[in-house]
PDB file of C-alpha atoms in Angstrom:
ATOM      1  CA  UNK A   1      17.404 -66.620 -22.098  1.00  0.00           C
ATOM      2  CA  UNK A   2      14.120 -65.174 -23.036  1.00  0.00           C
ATOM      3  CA  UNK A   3      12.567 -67.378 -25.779  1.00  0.00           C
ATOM      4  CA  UNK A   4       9.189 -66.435 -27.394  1.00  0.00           C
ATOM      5  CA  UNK A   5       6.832 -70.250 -26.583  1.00  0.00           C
ATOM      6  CA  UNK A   6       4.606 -69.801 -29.545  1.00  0.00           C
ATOM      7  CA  UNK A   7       7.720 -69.181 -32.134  1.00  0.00           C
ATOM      8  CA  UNK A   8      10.085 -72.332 -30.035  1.00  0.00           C
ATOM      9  CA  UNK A   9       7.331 -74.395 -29.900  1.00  0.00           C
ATOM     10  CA  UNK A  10       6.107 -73.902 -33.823  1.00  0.00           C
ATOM     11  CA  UNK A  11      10.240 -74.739 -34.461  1.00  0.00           C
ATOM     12  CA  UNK A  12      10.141 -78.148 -32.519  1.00  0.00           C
ATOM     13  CA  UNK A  13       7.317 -79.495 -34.442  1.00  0.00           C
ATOM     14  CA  UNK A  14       8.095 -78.003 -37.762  1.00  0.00           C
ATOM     15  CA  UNK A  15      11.898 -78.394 -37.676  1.00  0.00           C
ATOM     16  CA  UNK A  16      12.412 -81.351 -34.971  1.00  0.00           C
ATOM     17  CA  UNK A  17       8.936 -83.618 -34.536  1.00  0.00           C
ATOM     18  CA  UNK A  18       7.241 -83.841 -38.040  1.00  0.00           C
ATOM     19  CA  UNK A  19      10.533 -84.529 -39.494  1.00  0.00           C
ATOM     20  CA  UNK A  20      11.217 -87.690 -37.198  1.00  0.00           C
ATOM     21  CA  UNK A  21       7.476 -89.134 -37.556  1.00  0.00           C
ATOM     22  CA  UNK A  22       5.646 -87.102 -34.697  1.00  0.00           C
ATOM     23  CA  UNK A  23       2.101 -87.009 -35.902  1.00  0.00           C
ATOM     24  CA  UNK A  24       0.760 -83.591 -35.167  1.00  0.00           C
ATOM     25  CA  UNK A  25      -3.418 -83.438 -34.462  1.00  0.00           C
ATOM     26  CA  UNK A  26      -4.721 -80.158 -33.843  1.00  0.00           C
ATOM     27  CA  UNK A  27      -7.835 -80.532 -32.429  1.00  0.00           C
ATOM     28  CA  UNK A  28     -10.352 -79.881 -29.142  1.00  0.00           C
ATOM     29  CA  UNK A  29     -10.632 -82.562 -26.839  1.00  0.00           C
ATOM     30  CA  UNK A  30     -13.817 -82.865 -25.893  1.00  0.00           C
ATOM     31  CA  UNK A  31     -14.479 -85.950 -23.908  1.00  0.00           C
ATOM     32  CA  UNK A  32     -11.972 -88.217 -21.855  1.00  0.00           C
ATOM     33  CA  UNK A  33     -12.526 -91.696 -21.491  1.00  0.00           C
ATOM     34  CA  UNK A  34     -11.347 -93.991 -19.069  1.00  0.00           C
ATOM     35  CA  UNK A  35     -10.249 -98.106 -18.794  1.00  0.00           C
ATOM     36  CA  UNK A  36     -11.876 -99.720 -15.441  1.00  0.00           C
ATOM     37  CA  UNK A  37      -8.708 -98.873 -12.978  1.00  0.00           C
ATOM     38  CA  UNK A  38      -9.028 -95.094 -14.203  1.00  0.00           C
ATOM     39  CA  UNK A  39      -6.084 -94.854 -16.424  1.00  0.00           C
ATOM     40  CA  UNK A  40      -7.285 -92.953 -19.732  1.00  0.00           C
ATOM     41  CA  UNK A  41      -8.244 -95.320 -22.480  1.00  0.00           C
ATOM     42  CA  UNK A  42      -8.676 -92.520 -24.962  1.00  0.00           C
ATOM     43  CA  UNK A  43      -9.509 -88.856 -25.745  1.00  0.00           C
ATOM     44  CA  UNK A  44     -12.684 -88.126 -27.962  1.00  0.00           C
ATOM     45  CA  UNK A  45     -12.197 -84.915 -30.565  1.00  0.00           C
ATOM     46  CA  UNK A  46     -14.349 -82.714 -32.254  1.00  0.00           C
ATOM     47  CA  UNK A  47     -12.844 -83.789 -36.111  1.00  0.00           C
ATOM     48  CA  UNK A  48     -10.663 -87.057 -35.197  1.00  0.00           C
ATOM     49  CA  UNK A  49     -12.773 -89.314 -33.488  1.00  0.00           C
ATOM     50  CA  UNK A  50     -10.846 -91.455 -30.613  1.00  0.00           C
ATOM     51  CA  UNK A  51      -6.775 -90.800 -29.898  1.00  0.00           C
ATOM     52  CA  UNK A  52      -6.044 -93.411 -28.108  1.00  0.00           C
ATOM     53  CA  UNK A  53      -2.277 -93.950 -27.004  1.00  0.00           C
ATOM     54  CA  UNK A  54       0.119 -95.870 -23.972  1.00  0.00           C
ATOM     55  CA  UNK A  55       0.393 -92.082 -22.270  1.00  0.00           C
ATOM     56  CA  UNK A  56      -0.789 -88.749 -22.353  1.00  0.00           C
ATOM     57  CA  UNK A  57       0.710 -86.019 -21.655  1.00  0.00           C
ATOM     58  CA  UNK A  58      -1.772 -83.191 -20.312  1.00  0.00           C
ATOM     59  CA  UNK A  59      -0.203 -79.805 -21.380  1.00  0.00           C
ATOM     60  CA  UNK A  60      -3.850 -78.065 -21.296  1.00  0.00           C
ATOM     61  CA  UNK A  61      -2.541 -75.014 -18.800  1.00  0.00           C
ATOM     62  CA  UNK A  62      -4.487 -73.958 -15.973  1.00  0.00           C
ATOM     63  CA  UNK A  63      -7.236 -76.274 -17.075  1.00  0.00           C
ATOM     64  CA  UNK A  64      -5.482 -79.340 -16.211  1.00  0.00           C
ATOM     65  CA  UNK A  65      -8.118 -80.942 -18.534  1.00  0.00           C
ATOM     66  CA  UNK A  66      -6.544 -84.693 -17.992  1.00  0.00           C
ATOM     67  CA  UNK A  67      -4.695 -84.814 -14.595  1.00  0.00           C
ATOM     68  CA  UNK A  68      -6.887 -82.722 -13.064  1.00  0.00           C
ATOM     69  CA  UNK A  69     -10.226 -82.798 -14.462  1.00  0.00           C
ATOM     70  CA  UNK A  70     -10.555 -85.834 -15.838  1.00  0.00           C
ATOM     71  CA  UNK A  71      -8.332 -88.286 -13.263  1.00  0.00           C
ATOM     72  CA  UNK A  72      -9.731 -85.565 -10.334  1.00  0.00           C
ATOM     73  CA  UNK A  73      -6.099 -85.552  -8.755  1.00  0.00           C
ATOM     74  CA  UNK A  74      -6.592 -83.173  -5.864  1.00  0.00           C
ATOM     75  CA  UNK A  75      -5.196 -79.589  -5.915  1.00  0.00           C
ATOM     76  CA  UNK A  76      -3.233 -77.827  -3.552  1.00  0.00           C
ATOM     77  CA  UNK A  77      -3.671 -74.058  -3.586  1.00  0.00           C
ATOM     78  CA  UNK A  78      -1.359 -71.707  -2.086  1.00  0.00           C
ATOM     79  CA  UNK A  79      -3.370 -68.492  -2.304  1.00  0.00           C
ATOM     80  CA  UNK A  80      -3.678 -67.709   1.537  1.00  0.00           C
ATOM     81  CA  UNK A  81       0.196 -67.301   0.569  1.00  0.00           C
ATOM     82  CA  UNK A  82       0.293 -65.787  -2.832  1.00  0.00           C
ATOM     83  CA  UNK A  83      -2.083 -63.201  -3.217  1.00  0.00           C
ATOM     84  CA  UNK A  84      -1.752 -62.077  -6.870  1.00  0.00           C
ATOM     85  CA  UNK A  85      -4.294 -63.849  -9.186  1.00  0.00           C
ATOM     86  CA  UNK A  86      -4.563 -61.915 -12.208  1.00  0.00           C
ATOM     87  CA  UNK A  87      -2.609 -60.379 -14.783  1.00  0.00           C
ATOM     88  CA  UNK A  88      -2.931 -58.680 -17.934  1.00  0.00           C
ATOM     89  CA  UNK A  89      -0.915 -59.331 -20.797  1.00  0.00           C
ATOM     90  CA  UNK A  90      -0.005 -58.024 -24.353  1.00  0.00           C
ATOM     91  CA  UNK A  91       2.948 -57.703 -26.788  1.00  0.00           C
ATOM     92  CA  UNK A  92       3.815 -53.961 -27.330  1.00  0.00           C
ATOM     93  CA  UNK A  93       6.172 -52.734 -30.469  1.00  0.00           C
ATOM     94  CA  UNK A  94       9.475 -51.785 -29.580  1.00  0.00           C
ATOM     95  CA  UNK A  95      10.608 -47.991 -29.879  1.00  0.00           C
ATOM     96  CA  UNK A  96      14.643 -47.988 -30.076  1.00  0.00           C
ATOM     97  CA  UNK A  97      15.260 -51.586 -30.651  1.00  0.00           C
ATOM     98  CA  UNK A  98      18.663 -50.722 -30.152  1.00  0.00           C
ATOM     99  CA  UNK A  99      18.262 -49.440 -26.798  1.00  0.00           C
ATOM    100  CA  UNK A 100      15.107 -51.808 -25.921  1.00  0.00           C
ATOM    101  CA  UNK A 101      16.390 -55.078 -26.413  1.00  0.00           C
ATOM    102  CA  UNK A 102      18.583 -56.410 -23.247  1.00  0.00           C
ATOM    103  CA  UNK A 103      19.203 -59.548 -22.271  1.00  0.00           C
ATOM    104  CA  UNK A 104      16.979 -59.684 -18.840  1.00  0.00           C
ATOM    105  CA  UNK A 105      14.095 -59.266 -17.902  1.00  0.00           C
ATOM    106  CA  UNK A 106      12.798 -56.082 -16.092  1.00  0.00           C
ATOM    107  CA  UNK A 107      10.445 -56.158 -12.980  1.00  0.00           C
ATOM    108  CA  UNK A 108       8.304 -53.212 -11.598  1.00  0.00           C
ATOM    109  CA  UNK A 109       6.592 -52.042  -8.917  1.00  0.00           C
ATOM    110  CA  UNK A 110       3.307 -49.890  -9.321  1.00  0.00           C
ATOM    111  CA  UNK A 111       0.313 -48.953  -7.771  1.00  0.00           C
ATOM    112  CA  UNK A 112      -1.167 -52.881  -6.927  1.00  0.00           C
ATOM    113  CA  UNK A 113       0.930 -54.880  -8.343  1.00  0.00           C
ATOM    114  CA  UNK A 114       4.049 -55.320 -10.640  1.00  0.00           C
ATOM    115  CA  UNK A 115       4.765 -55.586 -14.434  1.00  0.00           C
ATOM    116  CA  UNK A 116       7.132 -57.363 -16.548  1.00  0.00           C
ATOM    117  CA  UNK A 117       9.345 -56.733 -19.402  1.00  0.00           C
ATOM    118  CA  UNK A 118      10.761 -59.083 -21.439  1.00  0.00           C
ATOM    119  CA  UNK A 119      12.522 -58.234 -24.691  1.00  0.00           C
ATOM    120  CA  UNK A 120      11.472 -60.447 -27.643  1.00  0.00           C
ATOM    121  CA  UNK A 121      13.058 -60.445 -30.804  1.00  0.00           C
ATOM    122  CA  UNK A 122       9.780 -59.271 -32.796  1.00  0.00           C
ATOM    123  CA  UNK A 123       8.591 -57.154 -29.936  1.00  0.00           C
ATOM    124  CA  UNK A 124       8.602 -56.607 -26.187  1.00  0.00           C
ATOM    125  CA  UNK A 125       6.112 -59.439 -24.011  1.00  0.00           C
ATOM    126  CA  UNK A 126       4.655 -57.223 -20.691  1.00  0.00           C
ATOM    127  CA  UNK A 127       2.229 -57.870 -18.098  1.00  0.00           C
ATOM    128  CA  UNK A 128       0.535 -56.605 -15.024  1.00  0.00           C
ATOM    129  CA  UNK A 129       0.310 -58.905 -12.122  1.00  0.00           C
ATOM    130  CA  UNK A 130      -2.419 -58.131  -9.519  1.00  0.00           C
ATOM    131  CA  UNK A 131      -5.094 -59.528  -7.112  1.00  0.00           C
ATOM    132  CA  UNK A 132      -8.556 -58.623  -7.586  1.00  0.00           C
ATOM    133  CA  UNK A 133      -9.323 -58.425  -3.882  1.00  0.00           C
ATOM    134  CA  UNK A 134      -7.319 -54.939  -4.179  1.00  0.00           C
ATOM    135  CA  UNK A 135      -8.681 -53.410  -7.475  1.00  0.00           C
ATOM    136  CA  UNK A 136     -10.717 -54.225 -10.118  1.00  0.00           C
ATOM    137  CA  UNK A 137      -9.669 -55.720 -13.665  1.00  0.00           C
ATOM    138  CA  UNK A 138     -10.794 -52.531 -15.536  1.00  0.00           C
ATOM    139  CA  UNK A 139      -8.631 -50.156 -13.218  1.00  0.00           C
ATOM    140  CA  UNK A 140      -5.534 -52.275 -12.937  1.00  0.00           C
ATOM    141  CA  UNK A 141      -5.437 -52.171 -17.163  1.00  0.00           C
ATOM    142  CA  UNK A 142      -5.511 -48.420 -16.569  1.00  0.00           C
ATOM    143  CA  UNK A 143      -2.449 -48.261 -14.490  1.00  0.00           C
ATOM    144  CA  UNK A 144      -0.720 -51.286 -16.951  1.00  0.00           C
ATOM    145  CA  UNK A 145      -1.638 -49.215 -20.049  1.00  0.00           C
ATOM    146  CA  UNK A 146      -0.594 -45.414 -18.156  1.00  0.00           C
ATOM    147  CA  UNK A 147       2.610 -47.371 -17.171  1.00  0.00           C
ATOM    148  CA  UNK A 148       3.514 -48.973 -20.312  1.00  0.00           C
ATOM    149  CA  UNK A 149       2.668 -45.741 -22.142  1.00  0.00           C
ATOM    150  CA  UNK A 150       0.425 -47.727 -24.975  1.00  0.00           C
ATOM    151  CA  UNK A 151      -3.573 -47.656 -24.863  1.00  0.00           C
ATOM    152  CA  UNK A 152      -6.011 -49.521 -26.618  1.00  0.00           C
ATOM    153  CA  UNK A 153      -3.997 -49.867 -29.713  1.00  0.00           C
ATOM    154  CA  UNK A 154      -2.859 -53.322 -28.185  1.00  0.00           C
ATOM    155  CA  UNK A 155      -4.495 -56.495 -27.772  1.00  0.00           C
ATOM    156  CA  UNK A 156      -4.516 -57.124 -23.916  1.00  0.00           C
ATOM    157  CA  UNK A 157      -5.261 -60.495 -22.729  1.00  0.00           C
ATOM    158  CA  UNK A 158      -6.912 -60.809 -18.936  1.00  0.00           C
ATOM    159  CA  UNK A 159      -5.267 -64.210 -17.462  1.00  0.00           C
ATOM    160  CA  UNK A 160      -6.902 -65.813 -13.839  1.00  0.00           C
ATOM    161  CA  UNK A 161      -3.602 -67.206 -12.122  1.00  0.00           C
ATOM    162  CA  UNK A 162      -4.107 -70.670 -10.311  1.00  0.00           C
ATOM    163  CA  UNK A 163      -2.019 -70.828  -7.785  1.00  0.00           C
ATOM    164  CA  UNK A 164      -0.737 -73.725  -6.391  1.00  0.00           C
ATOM    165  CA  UNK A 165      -0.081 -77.498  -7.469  1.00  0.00           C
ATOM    166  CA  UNK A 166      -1.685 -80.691  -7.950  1.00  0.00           C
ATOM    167  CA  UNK A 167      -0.796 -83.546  -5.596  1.00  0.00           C
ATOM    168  CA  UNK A 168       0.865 -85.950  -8.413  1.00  0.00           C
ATOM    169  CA  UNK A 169       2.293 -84.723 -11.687  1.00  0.00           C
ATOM    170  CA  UNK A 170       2.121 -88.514 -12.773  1.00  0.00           C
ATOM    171  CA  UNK A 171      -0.948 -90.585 -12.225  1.00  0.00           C
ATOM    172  CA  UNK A 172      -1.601 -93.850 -14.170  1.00  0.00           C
ATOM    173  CA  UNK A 173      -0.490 -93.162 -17.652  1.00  0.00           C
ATOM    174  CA  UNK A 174      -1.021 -89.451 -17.588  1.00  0.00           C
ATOM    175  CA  UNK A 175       2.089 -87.174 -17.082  1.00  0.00           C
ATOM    176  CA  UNK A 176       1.356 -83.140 -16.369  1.00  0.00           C
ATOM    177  CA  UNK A 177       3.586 -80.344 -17.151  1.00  0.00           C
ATOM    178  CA  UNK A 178       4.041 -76.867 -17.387  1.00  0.00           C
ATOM    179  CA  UNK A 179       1.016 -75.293 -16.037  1.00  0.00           C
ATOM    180  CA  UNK A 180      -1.498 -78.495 -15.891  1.00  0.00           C
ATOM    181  CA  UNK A 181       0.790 -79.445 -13.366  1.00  0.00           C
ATOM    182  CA  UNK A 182       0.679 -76.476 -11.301  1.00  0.00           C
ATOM    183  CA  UNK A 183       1.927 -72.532 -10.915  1.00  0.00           C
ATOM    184  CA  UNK A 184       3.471 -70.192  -8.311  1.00  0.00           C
ATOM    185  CA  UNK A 185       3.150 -66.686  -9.721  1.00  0.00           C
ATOM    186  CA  UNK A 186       5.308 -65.444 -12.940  1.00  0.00           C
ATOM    187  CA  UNK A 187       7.996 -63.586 -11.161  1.00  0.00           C
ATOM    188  CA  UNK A 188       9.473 -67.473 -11.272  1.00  0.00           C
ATOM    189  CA  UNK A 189       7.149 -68.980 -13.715  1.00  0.00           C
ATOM    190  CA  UNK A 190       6.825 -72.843 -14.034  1.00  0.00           C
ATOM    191  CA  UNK A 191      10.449 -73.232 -14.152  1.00  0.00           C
ATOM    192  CA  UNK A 192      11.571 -73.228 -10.450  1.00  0.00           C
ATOM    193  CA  UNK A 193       8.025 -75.541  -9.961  1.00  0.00           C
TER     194      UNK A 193
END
């Protein structure tokens, strides 16, 4: 199923979380602090002052803010092996809705790399996945925007691909997921990790 993350995940605290007691804090971590044996005591934010809580989940994406920056679990990269570490990204309007929107997920083959396809429900998500070693960030959004058939009347976002994993996923009372946890190129995304 393709499912848009910003839309689900506004739905599971709106519709599931709040409404069972979640408290939701939007805010920017910007200072970890740690108990004696290295376990995180608390997180410092820019408007809340200390969070302090029994675990932490670090869902900070490639950053690995927690499990990775902060607890400095070693990283295992696999780049020798997977090559691509770039991609450009955007949302593009649909033409025919009727003849756009399928149920899979298209993948292509150009010039240095390949681009996805996924039918949304509001629009179409699309990317470019390349490695720099081969061509340069400004060229490879000419051949994404010549294949896609849009220009700059999208908002294309540049993403630097990590490749590879971290050691431990759970360390003391910090549990990584999704991309804090690690990554092995979009054609499988973090769900085969």
């Amino acid at each position: 199923y393709h499912i848009d993350a910003a839309l689900f995940g506004k739905y599971l605290k709106d519709k599931y979380s709040i409404p069972r007691g979640v408290q939701h804090i939007d805010d920017k971590v910007i200072h970890v602090n740690q108990d004696l044996d290295g376990s995180i005591s608390n997180l410092v934010t820019e408007n809340n002052d200390e969070i302090t809580a029994d675990l932490f989940i670090d869902c900070t994406g490639f950053k690995s803010l927690l499990l990775g920056q902060a607890l400095e679990i070693p990283f295992t990269t696999y780049k020798d092996k997977l090559i691509n570490n770039k991609a450009w990204a955007t949302h593009k309007p649909f033409k025919d809705k009727n003849k756009e929107m399928e149920l899979w997920g298209n993948n292509t083959a150009i010039e240095n790399g390949w681009v996805w396809n996924v039918p949304l429900w509001p629009n179409i998500g699309t990317g470019y996945v390349y490695c720099d070693g081969f061509i340069n960030d400004d060229d490879a959004l000419v051949e994404f925007q010549k294949h896609i058939g849009c220009g700059d009347e999208l908002d294309y976002k540049l993403v630097k691909m990590k490749n590879g994993r971290y050691s431990k996923f759970w360390h003391k009372n910090c549990l990584a997921i999704g991309l804090s946890s690690g990554f092995i190129e979009p054609l499988e995304s973090t769900g085969l990790l």
